[in-house]
């Protein structure tokens, strides 16, 4: 691979800490991997943490067999699960989000007899907040009521205010402790428990000469603290807050890393998407209030990478949408037999529906709905917006550009919209040459933030 000067400086970097910030498609992962491979050839032990199993596959394919024994490539959860199993015994069955809400609802309902507080409320909005707040407690490595009472609570948006040392915090922590006891009694665990439970046993956790983390912005504080402590010689991370799709709250100082001065590098130029696609996607970052100061990377637009403008398609109903989906797939496969098509869906249910539509039309596609390995030999891959991170396709089709129907409109605060901007930015920038965005219900409000000159709009009848 031919590296730019900026990418080469990352590949050759040799100090103890490194932070790489870069826009989507700027070569962050490849540059970091080149550095790791170099260290492997020097017989150093490497842990390379990726965002998901799809990225694991892509990275493993780039590592030579002769050095494979020196590098461990895993997502954080798969690595941490193995460490927890080794040190604490194999975890119980996972507790899924819907089960978590039901458990919290039972606790809140039982506490309602003795408490008069705004958080003793089994409304869906309050249960959503409590689920997120419990994740905040563990993600911030808070292990006592006094820790939680005094920590600064940022990143909640505009809807809920939690002042330090308030009765609200006491009530929330009381619910949290009851939830943890109930979860243990039910023999369940959450994936956020893995890093939290390993941190006190840091001496027993496997150590590596160098730890590399791709998409570090989506790990939480305790997970990053853990990974920093097991790196004996070097701690190298890639992060782009513009692609942050999970809510995390930390500073690098809290993690225990010092990325000041020459320890931080930036990659501003995208080499994946055409100018038209990248410009379209980057519009969403202009109103993202979380991207300020060092968290924002000013993109460098390469106007020589020309292509078609993204297409917004009002399909009126699902029947027209499905017909247009099949039409476009057939057209792309006819005009470019080697082109890869990614169909990115809001959730797994939509992904399964799309697979059914294609099957009935005699079109083969790989459906990625869980932790299974992706068959990259297939010309068409159907996956979710979240699971698409790190992937890229010649053509991307998004069959449902709508908002989250599970939330009431008045609960969609600034924090919600910022996270939505990041999620759709990730989805749009998976496309190299062509981006089609469809809807047949109300279109997403975020479209109002994108200059209409940057896309072509089509209405099907």
Coordinates of C-alpha atoms in Angstrom, one line a residue:
X1 CA 0.0 0.0 0.0
X2 CA 1.2 3.5 -0.8
X3 CA 0.9 5.6 2.4
X4 CA 0.6 9.4 2.6
X5 CA 3.3 11.2 4.6
X6 CA 0.8 11.5 7.5
X7 CA -0.1 7.8 7.4
X8 CA 3.6 6.9 7.2
X9 CA 4.3 8.8 10.3
X10 CA 1.8 6.7 12.1
X11 CA 3.0 3.5 10.7
X12 CA 6.6 4.3 11.8
X13 CA 5.7 5.7 15.2
X14 CA 7.7 4.3 18.1
X15 CA 6.9 6.2 21.3
X16 CA 4.9 4.9 24.2
X17 CA 1.5 6.6 23.5
X18 CA -0.3 7.6 20.3
X19 CA -3.8 9.0 19.5
X20 CA -4.8 9.1 15.9
X21 CA -7.9 11.2 15.1
X22 CA -9.2 11.0 11.5
X23 CA -12.3 11.4 9.4
X24 CA -14.1 8.4 7.9
X25 CA -12.0 6.7 5.2
X26 CA -8.8 8.5 6.1
X27 CA -6.8 5.3 6.6
X28 CA -6.7 5.3 10.5
X29 CA -7.1 1.6 10.9
X30 CA -4.6 0.6 8.1
X31 CA -2.0 3.0 9.4
X32 CA -2.4 1.7 12.9
X33 CA -2.2 -1.9 11.7
X34 CA 1.0 -1.2 9.7
X35 CA 2.5 -0.1 13.0
X36 CA 1.3 -3.2 14.8
X37 CA 2.7 -5.5 12.1
X38 CA 6.1 -3.8 12.4
X39 CA 6.1 -4.4 16.1
X40 CA 5.0 -8.0 15.5
X41 CA 8.1 -8.5 13.3
X42 CA 10.2 -7.3 16.2
X43 CA 8.7 -10.2 18.3
X44 CA 6.5 -7.9 20.4
X45 CA 3.2 -9.2 21.7
X46 CA 0.2 -7.3 20.4
X47 CA -3.5 -6.9 21.4
X48 CA -5.4 -5.2 18.6
X49 CA -8.9 -4.3 19.7
X50 CA -11.5 -3.7 16.9
X51 CA -15.1 -2.6 16.9
X52 CA -16.7 -5.8 15.7
X53 CA -16.1 -9.2 14.2
X54 CA -16.4 -7.9 10.7
X55 CA -13.4 -5.7 11.3
X56 CA -11.6 -8.6 12.9
X57 CA -12.0 -10.5 9.7
X58 CA -10.7 -7.7 7.5
X59 CA -7.7 -7.1 9.7
X60 CA -6.8 -10.8 10.1
X61 CA -6.7 -11.1 6.3
X62 CA -4.0 -8.5 6.2
X63 CA -1.7 -10.2 8.8
X64 CA 1.0 -12.6 7.5
X65 CA 0.9 -16.1 8.8
X66 CA 4.5 -15.9 10.0
X67 CA 3.6 -13.2 12.7
X68 CA 0.1 -14.3 13.5
X69 CA 1.1 -15.8 16.8
X70 CA 2.3 -12.5 18.1
X71 CA -0.9 -10.6 17.5
X72 CA -4.4 -11.1 19.1
X73 CA -7.2 -9.4 17.1
X74 CA -10.5 -9.3 18.9
X75 CA -13.4 -7.0 19.7
X76 CA -13.3 -5.8 23.3
X77 CA -16.2 -7.9 24.4
X78 CA -14.8 -11.1 22.9
X79 CA -11.4 -10.5 24.5
X80 CA -12.9 -9.5 27.9
X81 CA -15.3 -12.4 27.9
X82 CA -12.3 -14.8 27.6
X83 CA -10.5 -13.0 30.4
X84 CA -13.5 -13.1 32.7
X85 CA -14.0 -16.8 32.0
X86 CA -10.3 -17.5 32.8
X87 CA -10.2 -15.4 36.0
X88 CA -13.7 -15.4 37.4
X89 CA -15.4 -18.3 35.7
X90 CA -17.6 -18.3 32.7
X91 CA -20.3 -15.6 32.9
X92 CA -24.0 -16.4 33.1
X93 CA -26.4 -15.8 30.3
X94 CA -26.6 -12.3 28.9
X95 CA -29.3 -9.9 30.0
X96 CA -30.8 -8.2 27.0
X97 CA -32.2 -4.7 26.9
X98 CA -35.9 -5.6 27.0
X99 CA -35.2 -7.9 30.0
X100 CA -33.2 -5.1 31.7
X101 CA -36.2 -2.8 31.5
X102 CA -38.6 -5.3 32.9
X103 CA -36.3 -6.0 35.8
X104 CA -35.9 -2.3 36.6
X105 CA -39.6 -1.8 36.2
X106 CA -40.3 -4.5 38.9
X107 CA -37.9 -2.8 41.3
X108 CA -39.3 0.7 40.7
X109 CA -42.9 -0.6 41.1
X110 CA -41.9 -2.3 44.4
X111 CA -40.1 0.9 45.7
X112 CA -43.2 3.0 44.9
X113 CA -44.8 2.1 48.2
X114 CA -42.0 3.7 50.2
X115 CA -40.6 6.5 48.0
X116 CA -41.8 9.8 46.6
X117 CA -39.3 10.7 43.9
X118 CA -39.5 11.5 40.2
X119 CA -37.4 8.5 39.3
X120 CA -39.8 6.1 41.0
X121 CA -41.7 6.0 37.7
X122 CA -42.2 3.0 35.4
X123 CA -42.7 5.1 32.2
X124 CA -40.7 4.0 29.2
X125 CA -38.8 7.3 29.2
X126 CA -37.7 6.9 32.8
X127 CA -36.8 3.2 32.3
X128 CA -34.7 4.3 29.3
X129 CA -32.9 6.9 31.4
X130 CA -32.2 4.5 34.3
X131 CA -30.8 1.9 31.9
X132 CA -28.5 4.5 30.5
X133 CA -27.6 5.9 34.0
X134 CA -26.6 2.4 35.2
X135 CA -24.3 2.1 32.2
X136 CA -22.9 5.5 33.1
X137 CA -22.1 4.3 36.6
X138 CA -20.2 1.2 35.4
X139 CA -18.6 3.0 32.4
X140 CA -17.2 5.6 34.7
X141 CA -15.9 2.9 37.1
X142 CA -18.0 4.3 40.0
X143 CA -18.0 1.7 42.8
X144 CA -19.8 3.4 45.7
X145 CA -22.6 5.8 46.4
X146 CA -20.0 8.5 47.4
X147 CA -18.3 8.1 44.0
X148 CA -21.6 8.6 42.2
X149 CA -22.8 11.5 44.4
X150 CA -19.8 13.6 43.6
X151 CA -19.0 12.8 39.9
X152 CA -19.7 15.5 37.4
X153 CA -22.6 14.3 35.2
X154 CA -22.2 15.5 31.6
X155 CA -23.5 14.5 28.3
X156 CA -27.1 13.9 29.3
X157 CA -28.5 16.5 26.9
X158 CA -31.3 18.9 28.1
X159 CA -34.0 16.6 29.6
X160 CA -32.6 15.4 33.0
X161 CA -30.5 17.4 35.4
X162 CA -28.7 15.5 38.2
X163 CA -27.0 17.8 40.7
X164 CA -24.1 16.5 42.8
X165 CA -25.1 15.3 46.3
X166 CA -28.8 15.3 45.5
X167 CA -31.5 13.1 46.8
X168 CA -32.1 12.1 43.1
X169 CA -28.7 10.5 43.0
X170 CA -29.4 8.6 46.2
X171 CA -32.6 7.2 44.8
X172 CA -31.0 6.2 41.5
X173 CA -28.1 4.5 43.2
X174 CA -30.5 2.6 45.5
X175 CA -32.4 1.4 42.4
X176 CA -29.0 0.5 40.8
X177 CA -27.9 -1.6 43.8
X178 CA -31.3 -3.5 43.8
X179 CA -31.0 -4.1 40.1
X180 CA -27.5 -5.6 40.5
X181 CA -28.7 -7.9 43.2
X182 CA -31.7 -9.0 41.1
X183 CA -29.5 -9.5 38.1
X184 CA -27.2 -11.7 40.1
X185 CA -30.1 -13.7 41.5
X186 CA -31.4 -14.2 38.0
X187 CA -27.9 -15.5 36.9
X188 CA -27.6 -12.9 34.2
X189 CA -24.8 -10.5 33.1
X190 CA -24.5 -7.5 30.8
X191 CA -21.6 -7.0 28.4
X192 CA -20.8 -3.7 30.2
X193 CA -20.1 -5.9 33.3
X194 CA -17.0 -7.4 31.6
X195 CA -14.6 -4.5 31.9
X196 CA -16.1 -3.4 35.2
X197 CA -15.5 -6.8 36.8
X198 CA -12.0 -7.3 35.4
X199 CA -10.7 -3.9 36.6
X200 CA -10.3 -4.9 40.2
X201 CA -8.5 -8.1 39.1
X202 CA -6.0 -6.2 36.9
X203 CA -3.0 -8.2 38.2
X204 CA -4.6 -11.4 36.9
X205 CA -5.4 -10.0 33.4
X206 CA -3.2 -10.9 30.4
X207 CA -0.5 -8.3 29.6
X208 CA 0.8 -7.3 26.2
X209 CA 3.8 -5.2 25.0
X210 CA 1.5 -3.0 22.9
X211 CA -2.3 -2.5 22.9
X212 CA -3.9 -1.0 19.9
X213 CA -7.5 0.2 19.9
X214 CA -9.5 1.0 16.7
X215 CA -12.7 3.1 17.1
X216 CA -11.8 3.9 20.7
X217 CA -14.5 6.5 21.0
X218 CA -17.1 3.8 21.5
X219 CA -15.4 2.1 24.5
X220 CA -16.2 3.5 28.0
X221 CA -13.8 4.8 30.6
X222 CA -13.3 1.6 32.6
X223 CA -12.7 -0.5 29.5
X224 CA -10.0 2.0 28.3
X225 CA -8.5 2.2 31.8
X226 CA -8.2 -1.6 31.8
X227 CA -6.6 -1.7 28.3
X228 CA -4.1 1.1 29.2
X229 CA -3.0 -0.8 32.3
X230 CA -2.2 -4.0 30.5
X231 CA -0.1 -2.3 27.9
X232 CA 3.5 -2.7 29.1
X233 CA 5.3 -0.7 26.4
X234 CA 2.8 1.1 24.2
X235 CA -0.8 2.3 24.0
X236 CA -2.0 3.3 20.5
X237 CA -5.6 4.3 19.7
X238 CA -7.7 5.6 16.8
X239 CA -10.7 7.7 17.6
X240 CA -13.1 9.9 15.7
X241 CA -15.9 11.5 17.8
X242 CA -17.7 12.2 14.6
X243 CA -18.3 8.4 14.4
X244 CA -19.2 7.9 18.0
X245 CA -22.4 5.8 18.1
X246 CA -22.5 4.9 21.8
X247 CA -22.7 7.3 24.7
X248 CA -19.5 7.4 26.7
X249 CA -18.1 10.0 29.1
X250 CA -14.4 10.3 29.8
X251 CA -11.3 12.3 29.3
X252 CA -8.0 10.8 28.2
X253 CA -6.5 12.0 31.5
X254 CA -9.1 9.9 33.4
X255 CA -8.1 6.9 31.2
X256 CA -4.5 7.4 32.3
X257 CA -3.2 8.4 28.8
X258 CA -1.2 11.4 27.8
X259 CA -1.7 12.4 24.2
X260 CA -0.3 15.9 24.3
X261 CA 2.2 17.3 21.8
X262 CA 3.6 14.9 19.3
X263 CA 1.6 12.0 20.7
X264 CA -1.5 13.1 18.8
X265 CA -1.9 13.0 15.0
X266 CA -4.7 13.9 12.6
X267 CA -5.9 12.5 9.3
X268 CA -8.2 15.0 7.7
X269 CA -8.6 13.6 4.2
X270 CA -10.9 10.8 3.2
X271 CA -9.8 8.3 0.5
X272 CA -12.9 6.2 0.5
X273 CA -15.9 8.2 -0.6
X274 CA -16.4 10.5 -3.6
X275 CA -16.4 14.2 -3.0
X276 CA -20.2 14.3 -3.4
X277 CA -20.9 11.5 -0.8
X278 CA -18.4 12.8 1.7
X279 CA -19.6 16.4 1.5
X280 CA -23.2 15.2 1.9
X281 CA -22.4 13.1 5.0
X282 CA -20.2 15.9 6.6
X283 CA -23.1 18.3 6.6
X284 CA -24.5 16.4 9.6
X285 CA -21.5 17.4 11.7
X286 CA -22.0 21.1 11.4
X287 CA -24.9 21.1 13.9
X288 CA -23.5 18.4 16.2
X289 CA -22.9 20.4 19.4
X290 CA -20.7 17.6 20.9
X291 CA -18.1 18.2 18.2
X292 CA -16.2 21.2 19.5
X293 CA -12.5 22.0 19.9
X294 CA -10.3 19.0 19.7
X295 CA -13.2 16.6 19.2
X296 CA -13.9 18.0 15.8
X297 CA -11.8 17.2 12.8
X298 CA -12.1 19.7 9.9
X299 CA -12.5 17.5 6.8
X300 CA -10.4 18.1 3.7
X301 CA -12.6 17.6 0.6
X302 CA -10.9 16.1 -2.4
X303 CA -12.8 17.4 -5.4
X304 CA -10.8 15.2 -7.8
X305 CA -12.7 12.1 -6.4
X306 CA -15.8 13.0 -8.5
X307 CA -19.0 11.0 -8.6
X308 CA -22.8 11.1 -8.6
X309 CA -24.7 13.1 -6.0
X310 CA -26.4 10.9 -3.4
X311 CA -30.0 10.1 -4.3
X312 CA -32.9 10.6 -1.9
X313 CA -35.9 8.4 -2.9
X314 CA -39.5 9.0 -1.6
X315 CA -41.0 5.6 -2.2
X316 CA -44.5 6.3 -0.9
X317 CA -45.0 2.8 0.4
X318 CA -43.0 -0.4 1.0
X319 CA -44.1 -2.1 -2.2
X320 CA -42.6 0.7 -4.3
X321 CA -39.5 0.7 -2.1
X322 CA -38.9 -3.0 -2.6
X323 CA -39.3 -2.7 -6.4
X324 CA -36.9 0.2 -6.5
X325 CA -34.4 -1.7 -4.3
X326 CA -34.4 -4.7 -6.7
X327 CA -34.2 -2.4 -9.8
X328 CA -31.1 -0.6 -8.4
X329 CA -29.3 -3.7 -7.4
X330 CA -29.8 -5.3 -10.8
X331 CA -28.6 -2.1 -12.4
X332 CA -25.4 -1.9 -10.3
X333 CA -24.6 -5.5 -10.8
X334 CA -25.1 -5.2 -14.6
X335 CA -22.9 -2.1 -14.9
X336 CA -20.1 -3.3 -12.5
X337 CA -20.0 -7.0 -12.0
X338 CA -17.2 -6.7 -9.4
X339 CA -19.0 -4.0 -7.4
X340 CA -19.9 -4.7 -3.8
X341 CA -23.3 -3.6 -2.5
X342 CA -24.1 -2.8 1.1
X343 CA -27.7 -2.6 2.3
X344 CA -27.7 -0.8 5.6
X345 CA -30.8 -1.2 7.8
X346 CA -31.9 0.6 11.0
X347 CA -32.4 -2.7 12.8
X348 CA -32.3 -6.5 12.4
X349 CA -36.1 -6.7 11.7
X350 CA -35.7 -4.5 8.6
X351 CA -32.6 -6.4 7.6
X352 CA -34.6 -9.7 7.6
X353 CA -37.4 -8.1 5.7
X354 CA -35.0 -6.9 3.0
X355 CA -33.4 -10.4 2.7
X356 CA -36.9 -11.8 2.2
X357 CA -37.6 -9.3 -0.6
X358 CA -34.3 -10.2 -2.3
X359 CA -34.8 -13.9 -1.9
X360 CA -38.2 -13.7 -3.6
X361 CA -36.6 -11.8 -6.5
X362 CA -33.9 -14.5 -6.9
X363 CA -31.1 -12.3 -5.6
X364 CA -28.5 -13.8 -3.3
X365 CA -27.3 -11.7 -0.4
X366 CA -25.5 -12.4 2.9
X367 CA -27.5 -11.3 6.0
X368 CA -25.4 -10.3 8.9
X369 CA -27.6 -10.1 12.0
X370 CA -25.4 -11.2 14.9
X371 CA -21.9 -12.2 15.8
X372 CA -21.4 -14.5 12.8
X373 CA -18.6 -13.9 10.4
X374 CA -19.4 -12.0 7.2
X375 CA -19.0 -13.7 3.9
X376 CA -17.1 -11.0 2.1
X377 CA -17.2 -13.2 -1.1
X378 CA -20.8 -12.3 -1.5
X379 CA -21.6 -9.3 -3.8
X380 CA -24.4 -8.1 -1.5
X381 CA -24.2 -7.8 2.2
X382 CA -27.2 -6.8 4.4
X383 CA -26.3 -5.4 7.8
X384 CA -27.4 -2.8 10.4
X385 CA -26.2 0.8 10.6
X386 CA -24.3 -0.1 13.8
X387 CA -22.7 -3.2 12.4
X388 CA -21.6 -1.4 9.3
X389 CA -18.9 0.6 11.1
X390 CA -15.5 -0.1 9.5
X391 CA -17.0 -1.6 6.4
X392 CA -17.1 -0.1 2.9
X393 CA -18.9 -0.8 -0.3
X394 CA -19.0 0.4 -3.9
X395 CA -22.7 1.0 -3.6
X396 CA -24.7 1.7 -0.4
X397 CA -28.5 1.5 -0.3
X398 CA -30.3 2.6 2.9
X399 CA -33.9 1.4 2.7
X400 CA -35.3 3.3 5.6
X401 CA -34.1 6.8 6.4
X402 CA -36.6 7.5 9.3
X403 CA -36.4 8.5 12.9
X404 CA -36.6 6.3 16.0
X405 CA -40.3 5.5 16.4
X406 CA -39.8 4.0 19.8
X407 CA -39.2 7.4 21.4
X408 CA -41.6 10.2 21.9
X409 CA -40.7 13.3 20.0
X410 CA -40.5 15.5 23.1
X411 CA -38.0 13.1 24.6
X412 CA -35.6 13.5 21.7
X413 CA -33.2 16.0 23.2
X414 CA -30.0 17.5 22.0
X415 CA -28.0 14.4 23.1
X416 CA -30.3 12.1 21.0
X417 CA -29.9 14.2 17.9
X418 CA -26.1 14.4 18.2
X419 CA -26.0 10.6 18.4
X420 CA -28.3 10.2 15.4
X421 CA -26.1 12.6 13.4
X422 CA -23.1 10.4 14.2
X423 CA -24.9 7.2 13.3
X424 CA -26.1 8.4 9.9
X425 CA -22.7 9.9 9.2
X426 CA -21.1 6.5 9.7
X427 CA -23.8 4.9 7.5
X428 CA -23.4 7.4 4.6
X429 CA -19.6 7.2 4.6
X430 CA -19.6 3.5 4.0
X431 CA -20.2 4.3 0.3
X432 CA -17.4 4.6 -2.1
X433 CA -19.1 5.5 -5.4
X434 CA -22.9 5.7 -5.0
X435 CA -25.3 6.3 -2.1
X436 CA -29.1 5.8 -2.3
X437 CA -31.2 6.8 0.6
X438 CA -34.9 5.6 0.7
X439 CA -37.9 6.2 2.8
X440 CA -41.6 5.5 2.6
X441 CA -42.8 7.0 5.9
X442 CA -41.9 10.4 7.1
X443 CA -38.3 11.2 6.2
X444 CA -35.8 11.8 8.9
X445 CA -35.7 15.4 10.2
X446 CA -31.9 15.4 9.9
X447 CA -32.4 15.9 6.1
X448 CA -33.2 19.5 6.9
X449 CA -29.6 20.0 7.9
X450 CA -28.3 19.0 4.5
X451 CA -28.1 21.5 1.7
X452 CA -30.6 20.3 -1.0
X453 CA -28.0 21.2 -3.6
X454 CA -25.9 18.2 -2.4
X455 CA -28.4 15.5 -3.4
X456 CA -30.9 14.5 -6.0
X457 CA -34.5 13.9 -4.8
X458 CA -36.8 11.4 -6.6
X459 CA -40.5 10.7 -5.8
X460 CA -41.9 7.4 -6.9
X461 CA -45.6 7.1 -7.7

